[in-house]
Amino acid sequence: MSLSPSSEDVEEFFQKLKKEALNSGYNLNSDEEFTKELLSSILINQQRYGYGACPCRLASGKNEDDMDIICPCDYRDPDLNEYGTCYCGLYVSGEIFRGEKELTSIPERRPPIDERIKVERAQIKDLSISSLKYPIWRCRVCGYLCAREEPPEICPICKVTKDRFEIFL
C-alpha cells in the first residue's frame, strides 16, 4: 500500500494551509514546490501515525510523545522569532517571505526524550501559575490569549502587530 498522497490531496492541503496561515498572520515558504513536498510528507505522517508530525523530525508513532512536533509544532513561534523560519522551513517570517532576509538552517530546539520526560514529570508535580512553561500574552485590542515566549507577529484574530500585546500571566 502506497502512502504517497495524490497531487490533488497535496494541492487541497496547500490551499487550506495557505489560507489559514494568511488569516492567522503567518507566511508559508514562498518556494511552492518545496512547501508542497513538506506538505506531502506531513500527509504521509498523517496516514502512517494518525497525526501530521513534522516531516523533518523522527516521530515515535505515539501521539502523546509527539504532541510537540505535530504541525504546527510547539517550536514554530520561537523558531520564527529567533531565526525567521520554523525548523523544517514550512513557515517563514515576513522578512524572509518578502525576500528581505535569507532562509538559513536552524538548530533543533526539541529536547531529547529523557529531558522531555523529566520536564513533564516536574510540571505535573508543580502545577501553579508561576510554573507555566511560557508567559501568557494578551492582545490589548481583542483579548486573544496565547502562551509562548514572544507574542505572535500579528494577532490571528484582529491582525494588530505584536507591540499591541501585553503579558497577562
Short mmCIF file of C-alpha atoms in Angstrom, two decimals:
data_model
loop_
_atom_site.label_atom_id
_atom_site.label_comp_id
_atom_site.label_asym_id
_atom_site.label_seq_id
_atom_site.Cartn_x
_atom_site.Cartn_y
_atom_site.Cartn_z
CA MET A 1 0.00 0.00 0.00
CA SER A 2 1.41 3.37 -1.04
CA LEU A 3 1.44 6.18 1.49
CA SER A 4 2.08 8.81 -1.17
CA PRO A 5 -0.79 11.28 -1.27
CA SER A 6 -2.18 12.28 -4.65
CA SER A 7 -1.22 15.63 -6.15
CA GLU A 8 -4.85 16.69 -5.65
CA ASP A 9 -4.64 15.90 -1.92
CA VAL A 10 -1.40 17.89 -1.62
CA GLU A 11 -2.87 20.82 -3.55
CA GLU A 12 -6.01 20.82 -1.38
CA PHE A 13 -3.88 20.74 1.79
CA PHE A 14 -1.65 23.51 0.40
CA GLN A 15 -4.60 25.79 -0.38
CA LYS A 16 -6.18 25.13 3.04
CA LEU A 17 -2.94 25.77 4.95
CA LYS A 18 -2.09 28.83 2.85
CA LYS A 19 -5.48 30.36 3.67
CA GLU A 20 -5.15 29.51 7.38
CA ALA A 21 -1.62 30.95 7.52
CA LEU A 22 -2.69 34.16 5.81
CA ASN A 23 -5.68 34.58 8.12
CA SER A 24 -3.50 33.96 11.19
CA GLY A 25 -0.62 36.29 10.35
CA TYR A 26 1.81 33.57 9.26
CA ASN A 27 3.60 33.01 5.95
CA LEU A 28 4.20 29.71 4.23
CA ASN A 29 7.53 29.33 2.45
CA SER A 30 7.22 31.05 -0.94
CA ASP A 31 9.00 28.12 -2.68
CA GLU A 32 5.79 26.35 -3.63
CA GLU A 33 7.49 23.13 -4.81
CA PHE A 34 9.45 22.84 -1.54
CA THR A 35 6.35 23.67 0.50
CA LYS A 36 4.27 21.03 -1.29
CA GLU A 37 6.98 18.40 -0.68
CA LEU A 38 6.80 19.20 3.04
CA LEU A 39 3.01 19.03 2.98
CA SER A 40 3.14 15.70 1.15
CA SER A 41 5.38 14.36 3.93
CA ILE A 42 3.00 15.67 6.60
CA LEU A 43 0.14 13.87 4.83
CA ILE A 44 2.24 10.67 4.76
CA ASN A 45 2.81 11.02 8.51
CA GLN A 46 -0.93 11.60 8.92
CA GLN A 47 -1.61 8.29 7.19
CA ARG A 48 1.22 6.49 8.98
CA TYR A 49 0.60 7.68 12.54
CA GLY A 50 -2.84 9.26 12.51
CA TYR A 51 -1.38 12.74 13.06
CA GLY A 52 0.67 15.14 10.96
CA ALA A 53 4.08 15.04 12.61
CA CYS A 54 6.77 17.42 11.37
CA PRO A 55 8.40 15.77 8.35
CA CYS A 56 11.89 16.85 9.46
CA ARG A 57 11.82 15.08 12.81
CA LEU A 58 11.67 11.43 13.83
CA ALA A 59 8.21 10.68 15.19
CA SER A 60 7.73 7.89 17.72
CA GLY A 61 4.31 6.86 16.50
CA LYS A 62 2.81 7.63 19.92
CA ASN A 63 0.60 10.69 19.74
CA GLU A 64 1.23 11.70 23.36
CA ASP A 65 5.01 11.58 22.86
CA ASP A 66 4.88 13.55 19.61
CA MET A 67 2.36 16.24 20.53
CA ASP A 68 5.12 18.85 20.44
CA ILE A 69 6.06 18.07 16.83
CA ILE A 70 2.59 17.86 15.29
CA CYS A 71 2.48 20.61 12.68
CA PRO A 72 2.40 23.44 13.55
CA CYS A 73 4.82 22.30 16.21
CA ASP A 74 5.39 23.86 19.64
CA TYR A 75 8.70 25.25 18.41
CA ARG A 76 7.34 27.13 15.36
CA ASP A 77 6.86 30.52 17.00
CA PRO A 78 10.12 30.60 18.98
CA ASP A 79 11.97 29.49 15.83
CA LEU A 80 10.19 32.14 13.75
CA ASN A 81 11.03 34.82 16.31
CA GLU A 82 14.67 33.85 16.59
CA TYR A 83 15.58 32.55 13.13
CA GLY A 84 12.77 33.71 10.86
CA THR A 85 11.74 30.18 9.96
CA CYS A 86 10.42 27.08 11.62
CA TYR A 87 12.67 24.02 11.82
CA CYS A 88 11.55 22.49 8.53
CA GLY A 89 11.15 25.79 6.69
CA LEU A 90 7.40 25.46 6.12
CA TYR A 91 6.61 28.69 7.99
CA VAL A 92 8.75 31.77 7.46
CA SER A 93 8.78 35.31 8.82
CA GLY A 94 7.53 38.27 6.83
CA GLU A 95 11.13 39.34 6.17
CA ILE A 96 12.02 36.01 4.60
CA PHE A 97 8.73 35.82 2.72
CA ARG A 98 9.35 39.25 1.17
CA GLY A 99 12.95 38.29 0.30
CA GLU A 100 14.47 40.81 2.73
CA LYS A 101 16.32 38.11 4.66
CA GLU A 102 17.90 34.80 3.62
CA LEU A 103 16.50 31.49 4.79
CA THR A 104 19.09 29.65 6.89
CA SER A 105 19.18 26.33 8.67
CA ILE A 106 18.36 26.43 12.37
CA PRO A 107 19.34 24.21 15.27
CA GLU A 108 16.92 21.65 16.70
CA ARG A 109 15.06 23.17 19.62
CA ARG A 110 13.30 19.96 20.68
CA PRO A 111 14.92 18.46 23.77
CA PRO A 112 15.91 14.78 23.78
CA ILE A 113 13.24 12.34 25.04
CA ASP A 114 14.80 11.87 28.50
CA GLU A 115 14.75 15.65 29.11
CA ARG A 116 11.14 15.93 27.89
CA ILE A 117 10.06 13.18 30.30
CA LYS A 118 11.90 14.88 33.16
CA VAL A 119 10.22 18.23 32.41
CA GLU A 120 6.76 16.64 32.12
CA ARG A 121 7.15 14.94 35.49
CA ALA A 122 8.32 18.17 37.12
CA GLN A 123 5.37 20.08 35.62
CA ILE A 124 2.86 17.55 36.92
CA LYS A 125 4.26 17.91 40.45
CA ASP A 126 4.24 21.71 40.39
CA LEU A 127 1.00 22.87 38.78
CA SER A 128 0.64 26.55 39.58
CA ILE A 129 0.56 29.77 37.60
CA SER A 130 4.17 30.51 38.45
CA SER A 131 5.21 27.16 36.97
CA LEU A 132 3.82 27.86 33.49
CA LYS A 133 6.27 26.96 30.76
CA TYR A 134 5.54 30.17 28.81
CA PRO A 135 4.12 33.56 29.74
CA ILE A 136 0.52 34.23 28.70
CA TRP A 137 0.26 37.11 26.23
CA ARG A 138 -2.97 39.07 25.78
CA CYS A 139 -3.88 41.18 22.79
CA ARG A 140 -4.93 44.53 24.20
CA VAL A 141 -7.29 45.08 21.26
CA CYS A 142 -9.36 41.88 21.07
CA GLY A 143 -8.33 39.95 24.19
CA TYR A 144 -6.79 36.99 22.32
CA LEU A 145 -4.63 34.91 24.68
CA CYS A 146 -1.65 32.79 23.77
CA ALA A 147 1.11 31.01 25.68
CA ARG A 148 4.55 31.37 24.12
CA GLU A 149 7.91 33.04 24.70
CA GLU A 150 7.06 36.02 22.48
CA PRO A 151 3.72 37.38 21.26
CA PRO A 152 2.77 36.49 17.67
CA GLU A 153 4.00 38.79 14.91
CA ILE A 154 0.36 39.55 14.03
CA CYS A 155 -2.71 38.81 16.17
CA PRO A 156 -4.54 35.91 14.47
CA ILE A 157 -7.90 37.42 15.44
CA CYS A 158 -7.75 41.20 14.91
CA LYS A 159 -4.45 41.44 12.92
CA VAL A 160 -2.72 44.08 15.07
CA THR A 161 1.07 43.85 15.38
CA LYS A 162 2.95 42.27 18.29
CA ASP A 163 3.54 45.60 20.03
CA ARG A 164 -0.16 45.59 20.96
CA PHE A 165 0.30 42.52 23.21
CA GLU A 166 0.97 42.57 26.94
CA ILE A 167 1.97 39.87 29.40
CA PHE A 168 -1.24 38.62 31.03
CA LEU A 169 0.20 35.93 33.36
#
